[in-house]
Tab-separated table of C-alpha atoms in Angstrom:
chain	number	residue	atom	x	y	z
T	256	MET	CA	54.869	-20.273	-34.344
T	257	THR	CA	57.124	-18.273	-36.666
T	258	SER	CA	56.369	-19.053	-40.462
T	259	PRO	CA	59.277	-19.365	-42.681
T	260	THR	CA	59.966	-16.761	-45.223
T	261	PRO	CA	59.794	-18.089	-48.537
T	262	LYS	CA	61.875	-17.071	-51.639
T	263	ASP	CA	60.206	-14.410	-53.436
T	264	THR	CA	59.403	-15.703	-56.909
T	265	SER	CA	57.026	-14.274	-59.805
T	266	GLU	CA	54.615	-16.910	-59.097
T	267	ASP	CA	54.006	-15.396	-55.535
T	268	VAL	CA	53.557	-11.788	-56.859
T	269	PRO	CA	50.351	-10.319	-58.282
T	270	ALA	CA	50.159	-9.898	-62.148
T	271	THR	CA	49.940	-6.016	-61.300
T	272	ALA	CA	53.071	-6.172	-59.636
T	273	VAL	CA	55.149	-8.101	-61.862
T	274	LYS	CA	55.461	-5.210	-64.169
T	275	GLY	CA	57.614	-3.266	-61.926
T	276	GLY	CA	60.887	-4.669	-63.253
T	277	ARG	CA	63.432	-4.204	-60.560
T	278	SER	CA	63.187	-5.947	-57.432
T	279	ASN	CA	62.651	-2.772	-55.306
T	280	SER	CA	59.816	-1.500	-57.318
T	281	ARG	CA	58.385	-4.667	-57.597
T	282	ARG	CA	58.297	-5.072	-53.721
T	283	GLU	CA	56.665	-1.470	-53.548
T	284	LEU	CA	53.859	-2.467	-55.832
T	285	VAL	CA	53.230	-5.555	-53.859
T	286	GLU	CA	53.137	-3.779	-50.482
T	287	ARG	CA	50.931	-1.270	-51.867
T	288	GLU	CA	48.653	-4.064	-53.248
T	289	ILE	CA	48.654	-5.529	-49.762
T	290	MET	CA	47.713	-2.411	-48.131
T	291	GLU	CA	44.694	-1.809	-50.553
T	292	GLN	CA	43.447	-5.201	-50.247
T	293	ALA	CA	43.961	-5.244	-46.434
T	294	THR	CA	42.021	-2.017	-46.011
T	295	ARG	CA	39.038	-3.222	-48.222
T	296	LEU	CA	38.974	-6.427	-46.242
T	297	PHE	CA	39.271	-4.715	-43.056
T	298	ALA	CA	36.249	-2.372	-44.072
T	299	GLU	CA	34.204	-5.125	-45.434
T	300	LYS	CA	34.692	-7.750	-42.479
T	301	GLY	CA	36.301	-5.931	-39.686
T	302	LEU	CA	39.673	-6.238	-38.238
T	303	ALA	CA	39.007	-9.152	-35.774
T	304	SER	CA	37.340	-11.309	-38.716
T	305	THR	CA	40.068	-10.698	-41.199
T	306	THR	CA	42.704	-13.238	-41.402
T	307	LEU	CA	46.210	-13.283	-43.192
T	308	GLN	CA	44.805	-15.945	-45.514
T	309	ASP	CA	42.307	-13.576	-46.591
T	310	ILE	CA	44.714	-10.814	-47.438
T	311	ALA	CA	46.951	-13.170	-49.262
T	312	GLU	CA	44.050	-14.588	-51.330
T	313	ALA	CA	42.964	-11.183	-52.362
T	314	THR	CA	46.458	-9.932	-53.332
T	315	GLY	CA	47.037	-13.333	-55.263
T	316	LEU	CA	49.837	-14.272	-52.859
T	317	THR	CA	50.212	-17.701	-51.191
T	318	ARG	CA	50.218	-17.262	-47.382
T	319	PRO	CA	53.992	-18.277	-47.031
T	320	ALA	CA	54.817	-15.380	-49.446
T	321	LEU	CA	52.759	-12.913	-47.705
T	322	TYR	CA	55.157	-13.194	-44.715
T	323	HIS	CA	58.052	-11.877	-47.143
T	324	TYR	CA	56.261	-8.569	-46.646
T	325	VAL	CA	54.519	-8.538	-43.609
T	326	ALA	CA	54.940	-10.554	-39.975
T	327	ASN	CA	51.495	-10.539	-39.054
T	328	LYS	CA	48.150	-8.768	-39.172
T	329	ASP	CA	48.988	-6.370	-36.252
T	330	GLU	CA	52.160	-5.348	-37.980
T	331	LEU	CA	49.771	-4.780	-41.342
T	332	PHE	CA	47.425	-2.654	-39.247
T	333	SER	CA	50.351	-0.829	-37.446
T	334	ARG	CA	51.583	0.261	-40.826
T	335	LEU	CA	48.010	1.493	-41.726
T	336	VAL	CA	47.833	3.585	-38.490
T	337	SER	CA	51.272	4.992	-38.845
T	338	GLU	CA	50.687	6.326	-42.295
T	339	LEU	CA	47.281	7.782	-41.247
T	340	ALA	CA	48.269	9.390	-37.735
T	341	GLU	CA	52.174	9.820	-37.795
T	342	GLU	CA	52.588	11.544	-40.968
T	343	PRO	CA	50.251	14.264	-40.127
T	344	ALA	CA	52.246	14.811	-37.074
T	345	VAL	CA	55.601	15.114	-38.635
T	346	LEU	CA	54.174	17.363	-41.298
T	347	LEU	CA	52.673	19.670	-38.639
T	348	HIS	CA	55.703	19.928	-36.518
T	349	GLU	CA	57.817	20.890	-39.563
T	350	ILE	CA	55.165	23.755	-40.399
T	351	ASN	CA	55.403	24.874	-36.764
T	352	GLN	CA	59.265	25.167	-37.334
T	353	ARG	CA	59.067	27.382	-40.147
T	354	THR	CA	60.142	31.147	-39.544
T	355	ASP	CA	58.951	32.320	-43.033
T	356	LEU	CA	55.197	31.878	-41.699
T	357	ASP	CA	53.166	33.687	-39.147
T	358	ALA	CA	50.434	32.132	-37.013
T	359	VAL	CA	47.951	32.617	-39.972
T	360	GLY	CA	50.234	31.193	-42.578
T	361	LYS	CA	50.773	28.030	-40.308
T	362	VAL	CA	47.451	27.443	-39.843
T	363	HIS	CA	46.456	27.517	-43.382
T	364	GLU	CA	49.414	25.113	-44.228
T	365	MET	CA	48.584	22.944	-41.437
T	366	ALA	CA	44.891	22.565	-42.602
T	367	MET	CA	46.014	21.944	-46.185
T	368	SER	CA	48.113	19.208	-45.218
T	369	ILE	CA	45.659	17.408	-43.133
T	370	ALA	CA	42.802	18.146	-45.669
T	371	LEU	CA	45.088	16.574	-48.582
T	372	HIS	CA	46.114	13.701	-46.557
T	373	GLN	CA	42.443	12.893	-45.640
T	374	ALA	CA	41.483	13.064	-49.453
T	375	GLN	CA	44.227	10.788	-50.110
T	376	THR	CA	43.464	8.094	-47.459
T	377	LEU	CA	39.845	8.198	-47.120
T	378	ASP	CA	39.318	4.460	-47.045
T	379	ARG	CA	41.808	3.879	-44.535
T	380	PHE	CA	40.899	6.530	-42.319
T	381	ARG	CA	37.083	4.985	-42.436
T	382	VAL	CA	38.415	1.634	-41.373
T	383	LEU	CA	40.528	3.106	-38.313
T	384	ILE	CA	37.652	4.906	-37.289
T	385	ARG	CA	35.380	1.881	-37.527
T	386	SER	CA	37.973	-0.274	-35.863
T	387	GLU	CA	39.177	1.654	-33.038
T	388	ALA	CA	37.524	-0.499	-30.412
T	389	GLU	CA	39.417	-3.688	-31.768
T	390	LEU	CA	42.813	-1.957	-32.146
T	391	PRO	CA	45.615	-4.060	-30.475
T	392	ALA	CA	47.187	-2.300	-27.274
T	393	GLY	CA	50.319	-1.227	-29.174
T	394	VAL	CA	48.819	-0.231	-32.186
T	395	ALA	CA	46.042	1.876	-30.105
T	396	ASP	CA	48.873	3.563	-28.186
T	397	THR	CA	50.736	4.560	-31.385
T	398	TYR	CA	47.373	6.162	-32.718
T	399	ARG	CA	46.546	8.119	-29.495
T	400	GLN	CA	50.030	9.386	-29.139
T	401	SER	CA	50.143	10.613	-32.866
T	402	ARG	CA	46.547	12.050	-32.467
T	403	ARG	CA	47.934	14.017	-29.257
T	404	ARG	CA	50.994	15.027	-31.285
T	405	VAL	CA	48.868	16.578	-34.018
T	406	LEU	CA	46.681	18.400	-31.518
T	407	LYS	CA	49.598	19.769	-29.739
T	408	GLU	CA	51.119	21.236	-32.841
T	409	LEU	CA	47.807	23.054	-33.586
T	410	VAL	CA	47.479	24.109	-29.998
T	411	ALA	CA	50.820	25.812	-30.138
T	412	VAL	CA	50.113	27.683	-33.330
T	413	MET	CA	46.754	28.650	-31.807
T	414	GLU	CA	48.734	30.112	-28.757
T	415	GLU	CA	51.296	31.776	-30.991
T	416	GLY	CA	48.180	33.409	-33.033
T	417	ILE	CA	46.750	34.876	-29.877
T	418	GLY	CA	49.634	36.043	-28.257
T	419	ALA	CA	50.431	38.055	-31.635
T	420	GLY	CA	46.991	39.439	-31.564
T	421	GLN	CA	46.090	37.789	-34.774
T	422	PHE	CA	43.460	35.274	-33.350
T	423	ARG	CA	40.479	35.737	-30.955
T	424	PRO	CA	41.221	35.091	-27.471
T	425	ALA	CA	39.674	31.869	-27.064
T	426	ASP	CA	40.533	28.485	-25.645
T	427	PRO	CA	43.421	27.277	-28.007
T	428	ARG	CA	42.578	23.712	-27.554
T	429	VAL	CA	38.962	24.036	-28.532
T	430	SER	CA	39.819	26.025	-31.587
T	431	ALA	CA	42.469	23.211	-32.537
T	432	LEU	CA	39.932	20.624	-31.909
T	433	GLY	CA	37.306	22.251	-33.967
T	434	ILE	CA	39.632	22.680	-36.842
T	435	VAL	CA	40.577	18.974	-36.571
T	436	GLY	CA	36.953	17.837	-36.552
T	437	MET	CA	35.997	19.684	-39.462
T	438	LEU	CA	39.014	18.317	-41.577
T	439	ASN	CA	38.482	14.713	-40.403
T	440	TRP	CA	34.900	14.944	-41.505
T	441	ILE	CA	36.183	14.987	-45.191
T	442	ALA	CA	36.329	11.109	-44.959
T	443	TRP	CA	32.623	10.995	-44.719
T	444	TRP	CA	31.671	13.088	-47.927
T	445	HIS	CA	34.443	13.690	-50.094
T	446	HIS	CA	34.613	11.502	-53.296
T	447	PRO	CA	38.592	11.372	-54.288
T	448	GLY	CA	39.847	10.889	-57.803
T	449	ASP	CA	40.393	14.351	-59.232
T	450	ALA	CA	43.857	15.691	-57.565
T	451	GLU	CA	43.124	19.262	-58.692
T	452	ALA	CA	39.795	19.039	-57.105
T	453	ASP	CA	41.297	17.707	-53.830
T	454	ARG	CA	43.530	20.576	-53.507
T	455	THR	CA	40.533	23.006	-54.366
T	456	ILE	CA	38.624	21.513	-51.493
T	457	ALA	CA	41.545	21.689	-49.341
T	458	ARG	CA	42.180	25.178	-49.956
T	459	GLN	CA	38.698	26.085	-49.339
T	460	LEU	CA	38.598	24.359	-45.929
T	461	ALA	CA	42.067	25.766	-44.895
T	462	ASP	CA	40.683	29.195	-45.483
T	463	MET	CA	37.571	28.361	-43.377
T	464	ALA	CA	39.931	26.995	-40.680
T	465	VAL	CA	41.871	30.362	-40.785
T	466	HIS	CA	38.749	32.525	-40.739
T	467	SER	CA	37.305	30.601	-37.756
T	468	VAL	CA	40.114	31.756	-35.559
T	469	LEU	CA	40.957	35.179	-36.706
T	470	ASP	CA	40.337	38.218	-34.673
T	471	PRO	CA	38.266	40.452	-36.925
T	472	ASP	CA	39.629	43.396	-35.022
T	473	ALA	CA	43.354	42.219	-35.113
T	474	GLY	CA	44.320	45.181	-37.423
T	475	SER	CA	42.349	47.877	-35.186
T	476	THR	CA	44.694	50.492	-33.751
T	477	GLU	CA	42.013	51.224	-31.077
T	478	PRO	CA	40.632	48.137	-29.940
T	479	GLY	CA	36.988	48.279	-28.685
T	480	ALA	CA	36.401	47.635	-25.055
T	481	ASP	CA	34.954	44.063	-25.515
T	482	ARG	CA	38.159	43.065	-27.196
T	483	VAL	CA	40.330	44.447	-24.364
T	484	ILE	CA	38.143	42.822	-21.682
T	485	ALA	CA	38.220	39.372	-23.665
T	486	GLN	CA	42.144	39.604	-23.914
T	487	MET	CA	42.378	40.339	-20.078
T	488	ARG	CA	40.007	37.322	-19.275
T	489	GLN	CA	42.136	35.211	-21.528
T	490	GLY	CA	45.442	36.402	-20.021
T	491	LEU	CA	43.760	35.660	-16.356
T	492	ASP	CA	42.807	32.385	-17.450
T	493	TYR	CA	46.330	31.565	-18.701
T	494	LEU	CA	47.836	32.979	-15.434
T	495	GLU	CA	45.459	30.816	-13.316
T	496	LYS	CA	46.185	27.628	-14.954
T	497	SER	CA	49.872	28.215	-14.778
T	498	VAL	CA	49.595	29.015	-11.156
T	499	ARG	CA	47.611	25.897	-10.484
T	500	GLY	CA	49.735	23.755	-12.583
T	501	ASP	CA	46.764	21.969	-13.919
T	502	GLY	CA	47.605	21.755	-17.518
T	503	SER	CA	44.144	22.118	-18.370
T	504	SER	CA	44.969	23.662	-21.790
T	505	SER	CA	47.223	20.943	-22.941
T	506	PRO	CA	46.378	18.072	-25.352
T	507	ARG	CA	45.178	14.969	-23.536
């Protein structure tokens, strides 16, 4: 049953949000408060056990007023997933399209972007990971598609770097997954709060990401036999996959 959409009044807005002044800024403050309280409740009680009434009470809204900002719990969680998964995919695609960066520069920028995004959304990321098994079908599909897009962008830059002789001839999908895993782990050990510290950590992790795939002999004018053999094997591997058409190097 569809709940009526109430008139938005100052009584239905948390005290912290009323100070926004204009309607648009007030709405943004209320929506931010709703997301923060929902994230906290999802973390404490789990997705399935958290109700819209719980979120309304935590935010200082009546339940009818909450419907002015969100239709249902699935929509609210879908927003959370969108911010966590879709934004990085868009950022990485934009970086991949840049012509002023080579593969090394792209990997560094991508790793910085992911690390900073993680540092700014740690609580939400933890909630998402813990709630994966409970995700509604539509939300789960969005999440999986966004993860595949992130991986696709990283694999593409790995292949670019290998082709340019900048990166070691290794499976680009494995390299991309290794970097993503390292960056995602921030959510379990980093304590946010200092923007400069966040950037310092992100920069260090981005440096590590680049060095994990760099070919140490990339600048050599006379490549060693091992490197030549490795490149030949990599080329044969690509050729075999292309002929078979099994797409085994593509993100799943």
